[in-house]
PDB file of C-alpha atoms in Angstrom:
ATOM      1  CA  UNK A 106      -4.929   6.047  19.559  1.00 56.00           C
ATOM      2  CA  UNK A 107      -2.258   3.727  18.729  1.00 82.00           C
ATOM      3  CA  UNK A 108      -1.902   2.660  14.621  1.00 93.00           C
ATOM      4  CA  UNK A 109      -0.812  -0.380  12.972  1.00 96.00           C
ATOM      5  CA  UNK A 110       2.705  -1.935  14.907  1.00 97.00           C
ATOM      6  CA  UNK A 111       4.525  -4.166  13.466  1.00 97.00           C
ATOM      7  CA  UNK A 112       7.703  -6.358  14.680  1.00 97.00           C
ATOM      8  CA  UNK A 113      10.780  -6.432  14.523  1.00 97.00           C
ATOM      9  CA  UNK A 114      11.250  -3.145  12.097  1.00 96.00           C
ATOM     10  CA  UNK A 115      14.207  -4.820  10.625  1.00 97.00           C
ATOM     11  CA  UNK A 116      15.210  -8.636  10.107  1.00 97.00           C
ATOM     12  CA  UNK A 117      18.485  -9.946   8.670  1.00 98.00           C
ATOM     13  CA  UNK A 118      18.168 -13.936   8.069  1.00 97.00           C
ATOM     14  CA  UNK A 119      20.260 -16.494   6.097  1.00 97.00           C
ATOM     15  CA  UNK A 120      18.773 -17.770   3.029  1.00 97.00           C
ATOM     16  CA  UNK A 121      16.953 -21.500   4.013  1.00 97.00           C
ATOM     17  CA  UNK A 122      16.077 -19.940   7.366  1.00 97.00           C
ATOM     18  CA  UNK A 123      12.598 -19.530   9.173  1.00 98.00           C
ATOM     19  CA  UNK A 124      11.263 -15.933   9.558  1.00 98.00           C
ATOM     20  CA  UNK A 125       8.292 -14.710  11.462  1.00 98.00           C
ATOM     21  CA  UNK A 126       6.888 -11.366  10.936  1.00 98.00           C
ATOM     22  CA  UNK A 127       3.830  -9.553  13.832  1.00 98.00           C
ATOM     23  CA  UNK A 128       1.756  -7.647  12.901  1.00 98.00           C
ATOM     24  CA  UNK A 129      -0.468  -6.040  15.757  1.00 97.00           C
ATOM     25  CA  UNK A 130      -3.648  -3.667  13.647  1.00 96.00           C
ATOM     26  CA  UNK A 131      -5.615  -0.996  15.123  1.00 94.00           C
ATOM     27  CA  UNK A 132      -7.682  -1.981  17.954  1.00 92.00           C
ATOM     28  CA  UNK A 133     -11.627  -2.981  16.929  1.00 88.00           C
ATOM     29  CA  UNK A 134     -10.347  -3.499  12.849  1.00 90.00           C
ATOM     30  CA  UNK A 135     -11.808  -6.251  11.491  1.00 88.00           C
ATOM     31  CA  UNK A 136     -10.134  -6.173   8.299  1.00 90.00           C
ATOM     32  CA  UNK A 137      -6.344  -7.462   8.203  1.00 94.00           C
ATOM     33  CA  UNK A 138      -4.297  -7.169   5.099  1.00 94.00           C
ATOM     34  CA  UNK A 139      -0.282  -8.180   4.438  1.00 97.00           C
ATOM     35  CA  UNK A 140       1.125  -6.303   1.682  1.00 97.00           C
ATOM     36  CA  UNK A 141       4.994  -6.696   0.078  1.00 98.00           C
ATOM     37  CA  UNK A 142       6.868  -4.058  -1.550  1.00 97.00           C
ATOM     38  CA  UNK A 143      10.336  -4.470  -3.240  1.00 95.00           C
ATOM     39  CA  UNK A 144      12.448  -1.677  -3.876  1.00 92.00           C
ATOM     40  CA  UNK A 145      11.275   1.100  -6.488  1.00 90.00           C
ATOM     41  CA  UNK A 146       7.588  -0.746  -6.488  1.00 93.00           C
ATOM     42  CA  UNK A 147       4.531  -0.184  -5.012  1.00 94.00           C
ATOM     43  CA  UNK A 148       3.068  -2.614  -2.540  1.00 96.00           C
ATOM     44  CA  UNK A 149       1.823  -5.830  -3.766  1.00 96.00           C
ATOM     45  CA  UNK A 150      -1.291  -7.562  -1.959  1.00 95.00           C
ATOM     46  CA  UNK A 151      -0.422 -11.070  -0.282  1.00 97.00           C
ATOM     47  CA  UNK A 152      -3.138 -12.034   2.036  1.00 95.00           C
ATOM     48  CA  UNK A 153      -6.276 -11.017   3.420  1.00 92.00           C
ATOM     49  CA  UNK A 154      -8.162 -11.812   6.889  1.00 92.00           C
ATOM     50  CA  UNK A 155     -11.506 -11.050   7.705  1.00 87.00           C
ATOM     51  CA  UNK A 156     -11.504 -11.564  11.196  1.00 86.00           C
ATOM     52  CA  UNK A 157      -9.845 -15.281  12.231  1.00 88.00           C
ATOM     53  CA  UNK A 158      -9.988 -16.535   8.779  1.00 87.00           C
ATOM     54  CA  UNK A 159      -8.041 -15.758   5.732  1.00 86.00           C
ATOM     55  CA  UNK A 160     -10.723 -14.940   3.164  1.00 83.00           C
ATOM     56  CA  UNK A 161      -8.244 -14.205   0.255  1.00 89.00           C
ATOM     57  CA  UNK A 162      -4.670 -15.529  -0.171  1.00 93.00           C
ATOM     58  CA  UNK A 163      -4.616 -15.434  -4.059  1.00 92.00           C
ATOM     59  CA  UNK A 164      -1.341 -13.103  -3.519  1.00 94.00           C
ATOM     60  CA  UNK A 165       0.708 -15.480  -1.811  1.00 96.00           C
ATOM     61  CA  UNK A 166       3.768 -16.337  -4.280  1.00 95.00           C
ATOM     62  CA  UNK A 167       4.148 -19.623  -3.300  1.00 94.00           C
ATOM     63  CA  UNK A 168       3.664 -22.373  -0.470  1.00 95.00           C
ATOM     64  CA  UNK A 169       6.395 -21.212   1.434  1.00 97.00           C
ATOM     65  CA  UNK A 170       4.201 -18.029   2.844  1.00 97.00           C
ATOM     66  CA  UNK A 171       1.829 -18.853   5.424  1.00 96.00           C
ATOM     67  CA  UNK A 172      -0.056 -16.564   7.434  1.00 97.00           C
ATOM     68  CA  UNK A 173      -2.685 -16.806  10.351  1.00 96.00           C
ATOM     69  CA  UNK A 174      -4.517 -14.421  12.870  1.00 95.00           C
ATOM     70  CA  UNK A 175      -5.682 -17.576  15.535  1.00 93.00           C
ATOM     71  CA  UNK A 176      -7.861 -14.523  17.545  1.00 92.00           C
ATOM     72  CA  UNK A 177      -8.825 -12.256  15.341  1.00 88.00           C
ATOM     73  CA  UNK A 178      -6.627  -9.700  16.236  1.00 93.00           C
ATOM     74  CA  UNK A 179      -2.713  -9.780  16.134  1.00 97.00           C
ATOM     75  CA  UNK A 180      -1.167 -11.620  13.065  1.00 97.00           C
ATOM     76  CA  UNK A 181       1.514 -13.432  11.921  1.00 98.00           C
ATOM     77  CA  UNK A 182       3.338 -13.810   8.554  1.00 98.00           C
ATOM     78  CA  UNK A 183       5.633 -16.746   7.991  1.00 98.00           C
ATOM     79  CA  UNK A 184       7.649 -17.529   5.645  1.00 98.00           C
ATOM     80  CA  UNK A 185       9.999 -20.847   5.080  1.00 97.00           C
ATOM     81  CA  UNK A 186      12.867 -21.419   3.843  1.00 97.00           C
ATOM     82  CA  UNK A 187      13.454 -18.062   2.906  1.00 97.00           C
ATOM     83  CA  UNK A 188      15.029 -17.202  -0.292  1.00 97.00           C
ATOM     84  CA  UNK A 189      16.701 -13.790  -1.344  1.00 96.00           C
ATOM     85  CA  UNK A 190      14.452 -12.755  -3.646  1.00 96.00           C
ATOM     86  CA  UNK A 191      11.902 -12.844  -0.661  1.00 97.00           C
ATOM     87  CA  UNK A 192      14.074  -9.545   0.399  1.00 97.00           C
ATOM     88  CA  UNK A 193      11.511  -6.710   0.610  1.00 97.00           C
ATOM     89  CA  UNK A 194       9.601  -4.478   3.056  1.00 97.00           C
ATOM     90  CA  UNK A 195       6.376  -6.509   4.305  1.00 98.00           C
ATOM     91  CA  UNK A 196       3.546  -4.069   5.169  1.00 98.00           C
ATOM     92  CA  UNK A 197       0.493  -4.723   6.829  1.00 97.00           C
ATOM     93  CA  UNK A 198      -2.670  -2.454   6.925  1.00 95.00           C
ATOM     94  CA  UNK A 199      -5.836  -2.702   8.952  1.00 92.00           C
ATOM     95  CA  UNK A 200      -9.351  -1.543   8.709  1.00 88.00           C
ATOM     96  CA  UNK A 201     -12.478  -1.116  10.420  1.00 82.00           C
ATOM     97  CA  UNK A 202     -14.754  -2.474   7.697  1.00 70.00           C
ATOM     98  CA  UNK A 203     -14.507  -5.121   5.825  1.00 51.00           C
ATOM     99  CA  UNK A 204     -17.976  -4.576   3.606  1.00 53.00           C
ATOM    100  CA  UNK A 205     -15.461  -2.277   0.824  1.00 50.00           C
ATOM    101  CA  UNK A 206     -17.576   0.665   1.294  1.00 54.00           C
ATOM    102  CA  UNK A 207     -16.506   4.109   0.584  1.00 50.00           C
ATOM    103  CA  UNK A 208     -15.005   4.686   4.015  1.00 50.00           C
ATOM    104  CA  UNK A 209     -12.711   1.272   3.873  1.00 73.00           C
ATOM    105  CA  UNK A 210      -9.860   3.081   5.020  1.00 82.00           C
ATOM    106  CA  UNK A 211      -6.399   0.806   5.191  1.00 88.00           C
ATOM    107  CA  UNK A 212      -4.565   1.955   7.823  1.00 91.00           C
ATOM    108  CA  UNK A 213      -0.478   0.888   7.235  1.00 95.00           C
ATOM    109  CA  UNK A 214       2.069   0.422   9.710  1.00 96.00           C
ATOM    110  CA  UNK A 215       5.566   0.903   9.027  1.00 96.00           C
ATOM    111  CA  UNK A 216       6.430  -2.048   7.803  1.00 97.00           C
ATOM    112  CA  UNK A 217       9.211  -4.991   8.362  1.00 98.00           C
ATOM    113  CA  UNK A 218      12.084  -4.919   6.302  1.00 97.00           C
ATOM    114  CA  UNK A 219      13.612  -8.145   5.537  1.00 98.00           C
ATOM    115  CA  UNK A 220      16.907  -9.166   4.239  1.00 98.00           C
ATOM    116  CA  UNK A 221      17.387 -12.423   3.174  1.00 97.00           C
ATOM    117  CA  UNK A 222      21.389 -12.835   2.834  1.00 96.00           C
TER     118      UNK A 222
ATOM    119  CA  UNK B 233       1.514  -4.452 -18.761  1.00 69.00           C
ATOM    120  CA  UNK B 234       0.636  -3.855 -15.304  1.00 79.00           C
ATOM    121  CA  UNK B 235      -2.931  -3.021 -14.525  1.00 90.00           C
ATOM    122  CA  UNK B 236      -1.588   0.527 -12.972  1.00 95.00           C
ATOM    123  CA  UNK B 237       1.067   2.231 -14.171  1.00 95.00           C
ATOM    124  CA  UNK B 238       2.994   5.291 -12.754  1.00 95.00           C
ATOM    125  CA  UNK B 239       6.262   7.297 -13.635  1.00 89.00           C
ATOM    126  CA  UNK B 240       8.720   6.731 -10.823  1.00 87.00           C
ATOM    127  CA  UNK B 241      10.254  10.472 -11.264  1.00 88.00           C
ATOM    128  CA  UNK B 242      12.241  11.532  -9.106  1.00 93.00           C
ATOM    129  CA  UNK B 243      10.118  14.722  -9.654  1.00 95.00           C
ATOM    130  CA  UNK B 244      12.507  17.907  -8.672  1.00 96.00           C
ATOM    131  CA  UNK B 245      10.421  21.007  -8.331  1.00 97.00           C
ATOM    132  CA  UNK B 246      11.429  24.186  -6.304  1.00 97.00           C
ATOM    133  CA  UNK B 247       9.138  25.283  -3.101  1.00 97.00           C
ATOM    134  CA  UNK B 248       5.941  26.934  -3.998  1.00 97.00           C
ATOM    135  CA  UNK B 249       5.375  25.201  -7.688  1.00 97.00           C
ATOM    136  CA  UNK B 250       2.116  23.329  -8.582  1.00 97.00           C
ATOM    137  CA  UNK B 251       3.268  19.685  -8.633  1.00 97.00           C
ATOM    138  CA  UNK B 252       1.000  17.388 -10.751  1.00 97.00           C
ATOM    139  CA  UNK B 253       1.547  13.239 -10.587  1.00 97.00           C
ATOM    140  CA  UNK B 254      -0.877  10.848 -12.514  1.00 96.00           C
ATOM    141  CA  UNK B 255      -1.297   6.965 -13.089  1.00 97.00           C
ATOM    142  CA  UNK B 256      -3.252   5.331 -15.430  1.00 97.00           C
ATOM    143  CA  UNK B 257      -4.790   2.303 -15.285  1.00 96.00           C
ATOM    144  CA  UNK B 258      -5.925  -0.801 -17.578  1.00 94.00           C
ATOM    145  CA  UNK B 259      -8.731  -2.615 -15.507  1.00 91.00           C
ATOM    146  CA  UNK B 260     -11.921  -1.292 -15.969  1.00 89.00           C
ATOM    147  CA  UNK B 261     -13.392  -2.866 -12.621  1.00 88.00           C
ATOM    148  CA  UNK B 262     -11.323  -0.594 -10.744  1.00 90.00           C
ATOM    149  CA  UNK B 263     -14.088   1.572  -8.365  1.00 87.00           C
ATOM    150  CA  UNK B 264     -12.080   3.677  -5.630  1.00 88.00           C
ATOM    151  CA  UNK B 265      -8.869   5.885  -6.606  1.00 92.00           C
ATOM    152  CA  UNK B 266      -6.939   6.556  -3.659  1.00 93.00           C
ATOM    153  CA  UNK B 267      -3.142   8.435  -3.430  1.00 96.00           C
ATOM    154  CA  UNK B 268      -1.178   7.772  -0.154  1.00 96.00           C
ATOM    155  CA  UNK B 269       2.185   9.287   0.635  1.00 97.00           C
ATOM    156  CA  UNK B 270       4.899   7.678   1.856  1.00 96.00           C
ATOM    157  CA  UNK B 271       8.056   8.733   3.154  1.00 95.00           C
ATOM    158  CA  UNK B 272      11.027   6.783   3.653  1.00 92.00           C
ATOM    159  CA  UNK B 273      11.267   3.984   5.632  1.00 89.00           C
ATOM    160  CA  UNK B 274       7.698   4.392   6.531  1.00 92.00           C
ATOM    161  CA  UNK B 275       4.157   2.907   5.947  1.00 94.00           C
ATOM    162  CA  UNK B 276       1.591   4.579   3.529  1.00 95.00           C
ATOM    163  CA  UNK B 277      -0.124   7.169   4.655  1.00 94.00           C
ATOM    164  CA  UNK B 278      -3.637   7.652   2.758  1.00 92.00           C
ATOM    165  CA  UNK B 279      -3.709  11.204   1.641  1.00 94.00           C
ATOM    166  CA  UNK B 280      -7.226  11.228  -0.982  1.00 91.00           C
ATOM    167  CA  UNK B 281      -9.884   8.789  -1.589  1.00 87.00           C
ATOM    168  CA  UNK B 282     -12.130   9.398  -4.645  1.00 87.00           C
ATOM    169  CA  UNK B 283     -14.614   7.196  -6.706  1.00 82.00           C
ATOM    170  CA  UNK B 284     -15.980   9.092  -9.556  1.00 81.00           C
ATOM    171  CA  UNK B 285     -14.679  10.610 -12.278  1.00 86.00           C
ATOM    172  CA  UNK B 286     -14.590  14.613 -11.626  1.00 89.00           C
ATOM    173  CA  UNK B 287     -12.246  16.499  -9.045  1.00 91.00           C
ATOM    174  CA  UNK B 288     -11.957  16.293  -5.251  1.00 93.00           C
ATOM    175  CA  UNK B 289     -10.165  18.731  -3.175  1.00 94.00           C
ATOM    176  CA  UNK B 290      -8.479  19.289   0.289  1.00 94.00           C
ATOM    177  CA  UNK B 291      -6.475  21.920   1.024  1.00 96.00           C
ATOM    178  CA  UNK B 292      -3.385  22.191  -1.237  1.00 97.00           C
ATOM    179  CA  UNK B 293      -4.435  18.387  -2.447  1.00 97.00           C
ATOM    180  CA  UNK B 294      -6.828  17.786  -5.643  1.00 96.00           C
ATOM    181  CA  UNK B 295      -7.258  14.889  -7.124  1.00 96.00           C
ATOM    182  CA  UNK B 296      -8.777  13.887 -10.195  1.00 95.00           C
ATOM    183  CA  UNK B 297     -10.211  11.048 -11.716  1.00 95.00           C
ATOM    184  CA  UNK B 298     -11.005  10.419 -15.703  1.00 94.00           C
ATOM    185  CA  UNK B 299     -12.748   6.917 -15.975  1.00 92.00           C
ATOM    186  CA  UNK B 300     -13.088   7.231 -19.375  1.00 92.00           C
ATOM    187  CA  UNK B 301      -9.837   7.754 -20.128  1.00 94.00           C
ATOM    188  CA  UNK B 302      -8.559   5.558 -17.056  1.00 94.00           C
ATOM    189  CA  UNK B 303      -6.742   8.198 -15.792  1.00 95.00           C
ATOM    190  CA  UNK B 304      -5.983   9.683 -12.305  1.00 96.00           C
ATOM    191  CA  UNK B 305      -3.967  12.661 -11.159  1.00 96.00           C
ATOM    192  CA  UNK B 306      -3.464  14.413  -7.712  1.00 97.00           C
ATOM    193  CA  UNK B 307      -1.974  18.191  -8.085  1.00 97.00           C
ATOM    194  CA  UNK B 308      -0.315  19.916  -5.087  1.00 97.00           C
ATOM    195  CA  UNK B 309      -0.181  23.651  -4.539  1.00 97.00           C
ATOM    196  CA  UNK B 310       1.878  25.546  -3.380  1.00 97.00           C
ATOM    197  CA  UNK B 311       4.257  22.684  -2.642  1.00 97.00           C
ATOM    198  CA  UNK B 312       6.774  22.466   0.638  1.00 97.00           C
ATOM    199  CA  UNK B 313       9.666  20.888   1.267  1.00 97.00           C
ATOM    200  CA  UNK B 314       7.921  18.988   3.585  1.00 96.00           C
ATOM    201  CA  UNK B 315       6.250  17.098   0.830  1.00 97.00           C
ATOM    202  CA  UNK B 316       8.890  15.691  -0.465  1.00 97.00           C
ATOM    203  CA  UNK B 317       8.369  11.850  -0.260  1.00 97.00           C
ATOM    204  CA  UNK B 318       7.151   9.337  -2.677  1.00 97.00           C
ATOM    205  CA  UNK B 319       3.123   9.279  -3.727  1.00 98.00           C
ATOM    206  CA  UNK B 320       1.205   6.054  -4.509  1.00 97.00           C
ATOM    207  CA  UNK B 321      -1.526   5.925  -6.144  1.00 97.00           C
ATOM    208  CA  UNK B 322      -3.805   2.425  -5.711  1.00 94.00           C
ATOM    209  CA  UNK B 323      -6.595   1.478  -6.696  1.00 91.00           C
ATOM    210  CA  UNK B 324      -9.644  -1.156  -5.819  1.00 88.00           C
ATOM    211  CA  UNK B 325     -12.582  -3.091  -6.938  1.00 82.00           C
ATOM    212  CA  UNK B 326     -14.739  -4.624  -5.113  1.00 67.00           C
ATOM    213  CA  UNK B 327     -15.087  -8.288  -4.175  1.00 53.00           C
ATOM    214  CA  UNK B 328     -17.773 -10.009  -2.155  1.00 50.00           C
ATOM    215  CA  UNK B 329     -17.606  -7.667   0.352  1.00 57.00           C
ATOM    216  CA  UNK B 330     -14.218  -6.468   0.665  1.00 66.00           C
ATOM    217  CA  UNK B 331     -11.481  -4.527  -1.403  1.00 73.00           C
ATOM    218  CA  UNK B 332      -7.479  -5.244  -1.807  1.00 82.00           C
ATOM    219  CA  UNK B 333      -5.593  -1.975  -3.260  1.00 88.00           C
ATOM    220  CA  UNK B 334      -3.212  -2.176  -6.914  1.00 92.00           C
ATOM    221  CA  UNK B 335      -0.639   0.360  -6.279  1.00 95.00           C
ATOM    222  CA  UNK B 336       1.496   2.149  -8.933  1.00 96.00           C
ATOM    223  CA  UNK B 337       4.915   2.007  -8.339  1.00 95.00           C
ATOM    224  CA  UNK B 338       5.085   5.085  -6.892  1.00 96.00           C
ATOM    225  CA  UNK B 339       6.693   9.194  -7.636  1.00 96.00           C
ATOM    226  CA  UNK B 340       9.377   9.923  -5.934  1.00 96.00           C
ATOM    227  CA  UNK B 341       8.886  14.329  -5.407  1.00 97.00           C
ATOM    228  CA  UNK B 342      11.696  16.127  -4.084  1.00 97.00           C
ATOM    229  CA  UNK B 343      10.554  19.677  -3.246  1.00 97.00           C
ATOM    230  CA  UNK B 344      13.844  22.267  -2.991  1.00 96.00           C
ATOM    231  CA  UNK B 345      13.583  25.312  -0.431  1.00 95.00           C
TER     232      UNK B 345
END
């Protein structure tokens, strides 16, 4: 089946701009997750959703992110007035359970790659 | 220092070598050690899931967890060109039900023909 999608691959904004990033997870997962990784790091957790809700946003840098998943499935990251330090490759991952057993798989997609210029 | 902490390489080895990549880690709540792969311009790809201490293996993958010394490794035999990408390793506690992954920086391997 299908994996994690997420749109547009590649974004090229003007610093002070509006972005919005999609994110579309694996049909039936639960469990929705936005990671950010800069260049030559590892991805860092933003923002978790367990189903509609975001249950965990403790890695959102600041009040400019903003995400929200209004049905449960497809979501959307958002970020204002965009700076260029928010320059980076925004991943998102799904899974099927949310309950952090052993078989919590995260599922990535390829990722957004923003440029903030 | 960051709670996981991995040498960003680039590791060079030729085709056929044993490649070995670790991470070690400060936080002790840290249940689940998982390595993903990723190659460029793409998203992680989980490639091991482990959470005790003691070996697991699949194929030309092992990996290899040492809670008491907070230290993970994943060795690769007989190693292709094909793997040549970078390898994460993350890691995850659990909280009220759910888990969000602490990735090491990354290794970048670069396996020659």
């Amino acid at each position: 089946g299908a994996g994690v999608s997420q749109t547009p691959s590649n974004k090229v904004t003007e610093k002070g701009k509006y972005v919005e990033l999609r994110c579309d997870p694996i049909s039936g997962h639960t469990a929705l997750y936005w990671y950010r990784q800069s260049l030559g790091q590892g991805p860092e957790f933003l923002i978790y959703f367990q189903g509609t809700g975001a249950a965990d946003d403790s890695g959102l840098p600041n009040d400019r992110f903003f995400a929200v998943r209004p049905e449960g499935s497809v979501s959307t990251l958002k970020i204002q007035r965009t700076e260029r330090g928010d320059s980076a490759v925004y991943l998102c991952a799904s899974s099927l359970l949310a309950s952090g057993s052993s078989t919590d798989t995260q599922y990535f997609g390829p990722g957004t790659r923003l440029t903030v210029l | 220092q960051k709670e996981v902490e991995q040498d960003p390489g680039p590791l060079s080895v030729p085709e056929g070598a044993i490649v070995s990549l670790n991470c070690t880690y400060s936080n002790s709540a840290f249940q689940y050690f998982m390595w993903y792969r990723q190659y460029s311009r793409k998203g992680p790809e989980l490639l091991m899931y482990t959470y005790s201490s003691g070996n697991k293996e699949d194929g030309r993958f092992t990996a290899q967890v040492d809670k008491s010394s907070k230290y993970i490794s994943l060795f690769i035999r007989d190693s292709q060109p094909s793997d040549s990408a970078t390898y994460l390793c993350a890691m995850s506690a659990k909280y009220s039900g759910y888990s969000t992954l602490t990735f090491g920086k990354g290794t970048m391997l670069l396996v020659s023909p």
